[in-house]
Amino acid sequence: MKIKQHYPHVDKIRPFGKMLRWAFLNETGTMIKAFFMAMGYFVKSAFVKDPRRHWPLKRIIQVIAESAIFPDLSESARKVLSDERVHTVIFGHTHVYQYRQWSENKEYFNTGTWTEVTSLDIVSLGKITKLTYVLIEYPEDGGRPRGRLKEWKGYHKIEEDVAIS
């Protein structure tokens, strides 16, 4: 059984923990089967000889612990920003948009996704589509470019001259 065949939107539900709790209560058999399939995959990956498919046990535990469906990349961004030459990090495709600023000159943006996400949080319950992007602005004085997390609300309309006959 492949989970995505039965539940094509499983990777578009957040928070993942609430979805798991709901599934254990309402689809217990499916969840138990999926759990044992995942554990079987991880055990097999730990002992396979092919280096392209082998996962060390430490990495398997890390993936399970962080519920990697919606990873928080802010710590990865912080590591990149530790390089003094880097002032801005932009990630995307994590289904969750985010902005963090650690100091005046260290910013992290995550644009999330432009696909529909189902939220189980009571504050934002339902289907959400946020078309978020980062706008980079370059100051005229030659200073450091600044980013702003923005939401696309529609199509850009290019101005046209009116033809008078």
Short mmCIF file of the C-alpha atoms (twelve columns), coordinates in Angstrom:
data_MODEL
# 
_entry.id   MODEL 
# 
loop_
_atom_site.group_PDB 
_atom_site.id 
_atom_site.type_symbol 
_atom_site.label_atom_id 
_atom_site.label_alt_id 
_atom_site.label_comp_id 
_atom_site.label_asym_id 
_atom_site.label_seq_id 
_atom_site.Cartn_x 
_atom_site.Cartn_y 
_atom_site.Cartn_z 
_atom_site.pdbx_PDB_model_num 
ATOM 1   C CA . MET A 1   0.000   0.000  0.000   1 
ATOM 2   C CA . LYS A 2   1.386   3.372  -0.970  1 
ATOM 3   C CA . ILE A 3   0.037   6.154  1.245   1 
ATOM 4   C CA . LYS A 4   -0.006  8.765  -1.550  1 
ATOM 5   C CA . GLN A 5   -2.218  6.485  -3.690  1 
ATOM 6   C CA . HIS A 6   -4.868  6.270  -0.971  1 
ATOM 7   C CA . TYR A 7   -4.409  9.786  0.432   1 
ATOM 8   C CA . PRO A 8   -3.022  12.024 -2.346  1 
ATOM 9   C CA . HIS A 9   -3.042  15.142 -0.134  1 
ATOM 10  C CA . VAL A 10  -1.232  13.654 2.873   1 
ATOM 11  C CA . ASP A 11  1.805   15.874 2.285   1 
ATOM 12  C CA . LYS A 12  -0.332  19.016 2.134   1 
ATOM 13  C CA . ILE A 13  -1.841  18.819 5.623   1 
ATOM 14  C CA . ARG A 14  -0.413  20.719 8.563   1 
ATOM 15  C CA . PRO A 15  0.387   20.482 11.374  1 
ATOM 16  C CA . PHE A 16  1.431   16.939 10.643  1 
ATOM 17  C CA . GLY A 17  1.115   15.826 14.279  1 
ATOM 18  C CA . LYS A 18  -2.595  16.712 14.403  1 
ATOM 19  C CA . MET A 19  -3.201  14.815 11.175  1 
ATOM 20  C CA . LEU A 20  -1.479  11.759 12.667  1 
ATOM 21  C CA . ARG A 21  -3.595  11.937 15.834  1 
ATOM 22  C CA . TRP A 22  -6.772  12.257 13.765  1 
ATOM 23  C CA . ALA A 23  -5.747  9.330  11.564  1 
ATOM 24  C CA . PHE A 24  -4.948  7.086  14.555  1 
ATOM 25  C CA . LEU A 25  -8.416  7.740  15.973  1 
ATOM 26  C CA . ASN A 26  -10.374 7.523  12.718  1 
ATOM 27  C CA . GLU A 27  -8.346  5.181  10.497  1 
ATOM 28  C CA . THR A 28  -6.498  3.055  13.008  1 
ATOM 29  C CA . GLY A 29  -5.938  0.040  10.750  1 
ATOM 30  C CA . THR A 30  -4.489  2.110  7.936   1 
ATOM 31  C CA . MET A 31  -2.202  3.997  10.290  1 
ATOM 32  C CA . ILE A 32  -0.902  0.827  11.952  1 
ATOM 33  C CA . LYS A 33  -0.203  -0.667 8.515   1 
ATOM 34  C CA . ALA A 34  1.534   2.549  7.370   1 
ATOM 35  C CA . PHE A 35  3.597   2.661  10.579  1 
ATOM 36  C CA . PHE A 36  4.894   -0.874 10.100  1 
ATOM 37  C CA . MET A 37  5.603   -0.210 6.419   1 
ATOM 38  C CA . ALA A 38  7.643   2.887  7.326   1 
ATOM 39  C CA . MET A 39  9.531   1.024  10.040  1 
ATOM 40  C CA . GLY A 40  10.229  -1.820 7.594   1 
ATOM 41  C CA . TYR A 41  11.559  0.681  5.057   1 
ATOM 42  C CA . PHE A 42  13.847  2.310  7.624   1 
ATOM 43  C CA . VAL A 43  15.142  -1.032 8.937   1 
ATOM 44  C CA . LYS A 44  15.797  -2.232 5.379   1 
ATOM 45  C CA . SER A 45  17.550  1.076  4.566   1 
ATOM 46  C CA . ALA A 46  19.846  0.684  7.546   1 
ATOM 47  C CA . PHE A 47  21.135  -2.710 6.360   1 
ATOM 48  C CA . VAL A 48  21.215  -2.354 2.566   1 
ATOM 49  C CA . LYS A 49  24.691  -2.549 1.013   1 
ATOM 50  C CA . ASP A 50  24.047  -0.048 -1.818  1 
ATOM 51  C CA . PRO A 51  25.518  3.299  -0.606  1 
ATOM 52  C CA . ARG A 52  22.912  5.265  -2.601  1 
ATOM 53  C CA . ARG A 53  20.071  3.657  -0.638  1 
ATOM 54  C CA . HIS A 54  21.765  3.140  2.734   1 
ATOM 55  C CA . TRP A 55  20.707  5.366  5.652   1 
ATOM 56  C CA . PRO A 56  22.726  5.349  8.882   1 
ATOM 57  C CA . LEU A 57  20.661  4.645  11.987  1 
ATOM 58  C CA . LYS A 58  21.373  8.132  13.378  1 
ATOM 59  C CA . ARG A 59  19.877  9.766  10.256  1 
ATOM 60  C CA . ILE A 60  16.801  7.505  10.381  1 
ATOM 61  C CA . ILE A 61  16.122  8.512  13.989  1 
ATOM 62  C CA . GLN A 62  16.619  12.180 13.079  1 
ATOM 63  C CA . VAL A 63  14.096  11.972 10.208  1 
ATOM 64  C CA . ILE A 64  11.504  10.273 12.392  1 
ATOM 65  C CA . ALA A 65  12.048  12.727 15.251  1 
ATOM 66  C CA . GLU A 66  11.584  15.873 13.192  1 
ATOM 67  C CA . SER A 67  8.529   14.676 11.215  1 
ATOM 68  C CA . ALA A 68  10.173  15.786 7.992   1 
ATOM 69  C CA . ILE A 69  6.913   16.458 6.130   1 
ATOM 70  C CA . PHE A 70  7.131   20.177 7.013   1 
ATOM 71  C CA . PRO A 71  10.735  20.713 8.070   1 
ATOM 72  C CA . ASP A 72  11.732  23.906 9.831   1 
ATOM 73  C CA . LEU A 73  14.730  25.120 7.878   1 
ATOM 74  C CA . SER A 74  15.468  28.101 10.115  1 
ATOM 75  C CA . GLU A 75  18.405  26.344 11.803  1 
ATOM 76  C CA . SER A 76  19.844  25.437 8.397   1 
ATOM 77  C CA . ALA A 77  19.444  29.071 7.375   1 
ATOM 78  C CA . ARG A 78  21.186  30.180 10.558  1 
ATOM 79  C CA . LYS A 79  24.150  27.940 9.698   1 
ATOM 80  C CA . VAL A 80  24.372  29.484 6.221   1 
ATOM 81  C CA . LEU A 81  24.096  32.965 7.736   1 
ATOM 82  C CA . SER A 82  27.029  32.263 10.061  1 
ATOM 83  C CA . ASP A 83  29.234  33.009 7.039   1 
ATOM 84  C CA . GLU A 84  29.984  36.736 7.347   1 
ATOM 85  C CA . ARG A 85  29.674  37.174 3.568   1 
ATOM 86  C CA . VAL A 86  26.010  36.087 3.622   1 
ATOM 87  C CA . HIS A 87  23.268  38.446 4.821   1 
ATOM 88  C CA . THR A 88  20.098  36.883 3.379   1 
ATOM 89  C CA . VAL A 89  18.942  33.288 2.902   1 
ATOM 90  C CA . ILE A 90  15.839  32.402 0.875   1 
ATOM 91  C CA . PHE A 91  14.399  28.889 0.900   1 
ATOM 92  C CA . GLY A 92  11.104  27.588 -0.430  1 
ATOM 93  C CA . HIS A 93  8.963   24.547 -1.136  1 
ATOM 94  C CA . THR A 94  8.393   23.667 2.525   1 
ATOM 95  C CA . HIS A 95  4.628   24.382 2.550   1 
ATOM 96  C CA . VAL A 96  5.092   26.880 5.390   1 
ATOM 97  C CA . TYR A 97  6.126   30.474 4.709   1 
ATOM 98  C CA . GLN A 98  8.387   32.046 7.299   1 
ATOM 99  C CA . TYR A 99  10.495  35.119 8.061   1 
ATOM 100 C CA . ARG A 100 13.207  35.321 10.711  1 
ATOM 101 C CA . GLN A 101 15.694  38.051 11.519  1 
ATOM 102 C CA . TRP A 102 18.578  37.277 13.864  1 
ATOM 103 C CA . SER A 103 20.316  40.620 13.704  1 
ATOM 104 C CA . GLU A 104 20.164  43.804 11.677  1 
ATOM 105 C CA . ASN A 105 21.991  42.170 8.789   1 
ATOM 106 C CA . LYS A 106 20.958  38.490 8.997   1 
ATOM 107 C CA . GLU A 107 17.573  37.581 7.488   1 
ATOM 108 C CA . TYR A 108 15.897  34.306 6.532   1 
ATOM 109 C CA . PHE A 109 12.902  33.971 4.224   1 
ATOM 110 C CA . ASN A 110 10.977  30.852 3.316   1 
ATOM 111 C CA . THR A 111 8.419   31.325 0.558   1 
ATOM 112 C CA . GLY A 112 6.462   28.197 1.454   1 
ATOM 113 C CA . THR A 113 4.486   26.792 -1.452  1 
ATOM 114 C CA . TRP A 114 1.952   27.935 -4.026  1 
ATOM 115 C CA . THR A 115 -0.013  24.694 -3.737  1 
ATOM 116 C CA . GLU A 116 -3.121  24.346 -1.610  1 
ATOM 117 C CA . VAL A 117 -2.447  23.245 1.980   1 
ATOM 118 C CA . THR A 118 -5.052  21.950 4.439   1 
ATOM 119 C CA . SER A 119 -4.613  23.430 7.901   1 
ATOM 120 C CA . LEU A 120 -5.836  21.627 11.019  1 
ATOM 121 C CA . ASP A 121 -4.956  24.574 13.273  1 
ATOM 122 C CA . ILE A 122 -8.103  26.091 14.758  1 
ATOM 123 C CA . VAL A 123 -6.889  29.607 13.872  1 
ATOM 124 C CA . SER A 124 -6.599  28.805 10.159  1 
ATOM 125 C CA . LEU A 125 -8.790  25.709 9.804   1 
ATOM 126 C CA . GLY A 126 -9.454  24.704 6.212   1 
ATOM 127 C CA . LYS A 127 -7.747  24.959 2.868   1 
ATOM 128 C CA . ILE A 128 -5.135  27.672 2.488   1 
ATOM 129 C CA . THR A 129 -3.446  28.972 -0.624  1 
ATOM 130 C CA . LYS A 130 -0.918  31.717 0.024   1 
ATOM 131 C CA . LEU A 131 1.027   32.801 -3.006  1 
ATOM 132 C CA . THR A 132 4.060   34.103 -1.117  1 
ATOM 133 C CA . TYR A 133 7.295   35.325 -2.629  1 
ATOM 134 C CA . VAL A 134 10.295  37.423 -1.648  1 
ATOM 135 C CA . LEU A 135 10.768  40.841 -3.225  1 
ATOM 136 C CA . ILE A 136 14.402  41.944 -3.234  1 
ATOM 137 C CA . GLU A 137 14.858  45.711 -3.286  1 
ATOM 138 C CA . TYR A 138 18.170  47.346 -4.104  1 
ATOM 139 C CA . PRO A 139 18.613  50.792 -2.555  1 
ATOM 140 C CA . GLU A 140 19.785  53.570 -4.846  1 
ATOM 141 C CA . ASP A 141 22.593  54.501 -2.458  1 
ATOM 142 C CA . GLY A 142 24.279  51.145 -3.129  1 
ATOM 143 C CA . GLY A 143 23.504  49.747 0.319   1 
ATOM 144 C CA . ARG A 144 22.663  46.163 1.095   1 
ATOM 145 C CA . PRO A 145 19.662  44.741 -0.764  1 
ATOM 146 C CA . ARG A 146 16.639  44.088 1.486   1 
ATOM 147 C CA . GLY A 147 14.025  41.395 1.134   1 
ATOM 148 C CA . ARG A 148 10.336  41.535 1.933   1 
ATOM 149 C CA . LEU A 149 7.972   38.571 2.151   1 
ATOM 150 C CA . LYS A 150 4.943   39.419 0.055   1 
ATOM 151 C CA . GLU A 151 1.748   37.730 -1.107  1 
ATOM 152 C CA . TRP A 152 0.746   37.674 -4.767  1 
ATOM 153 C CA . LYS A 153 -2.861  38.847 -5.088  1 
ATOM 154 C CA . GLY A 154 -3.383  38.703 -8.853  1 
ATOM 155 C CA . TYR A 155 -1.929  39.340 -12.248 1 
ATOM 156 C CA . HIS A 156 0.354   42.250 -12.947 1 
ATOM 157 C CA . LYS A 157 -1.224  44.476 -15.530 1 
ATOM 158 C CA . ILE A 158 1.198   46.240 -17.802 1 
ATOM 159 C CA . GLU A 159 0.250   49.792 -18.655 1 
ATOM 160 C CA . GLU A 160 -0.502  50.516 -22.304 1 
ATOM 161 C CA . ASP A 161 -0.755  53.731 -24.230 1 
ATOM 162 C CA . VAL A 162 -4.233  54.427 -25.506 1 
ATOM 163 C CA . ALA A 163 -4.337  54.646 -29.304 1 
ATOM 164 C CA . ILE A 164 -6.373  57.620 -30.455 1 
ATOM 165 C CA . SER A 165 -7.662  57.571 -34.021 1 
# 
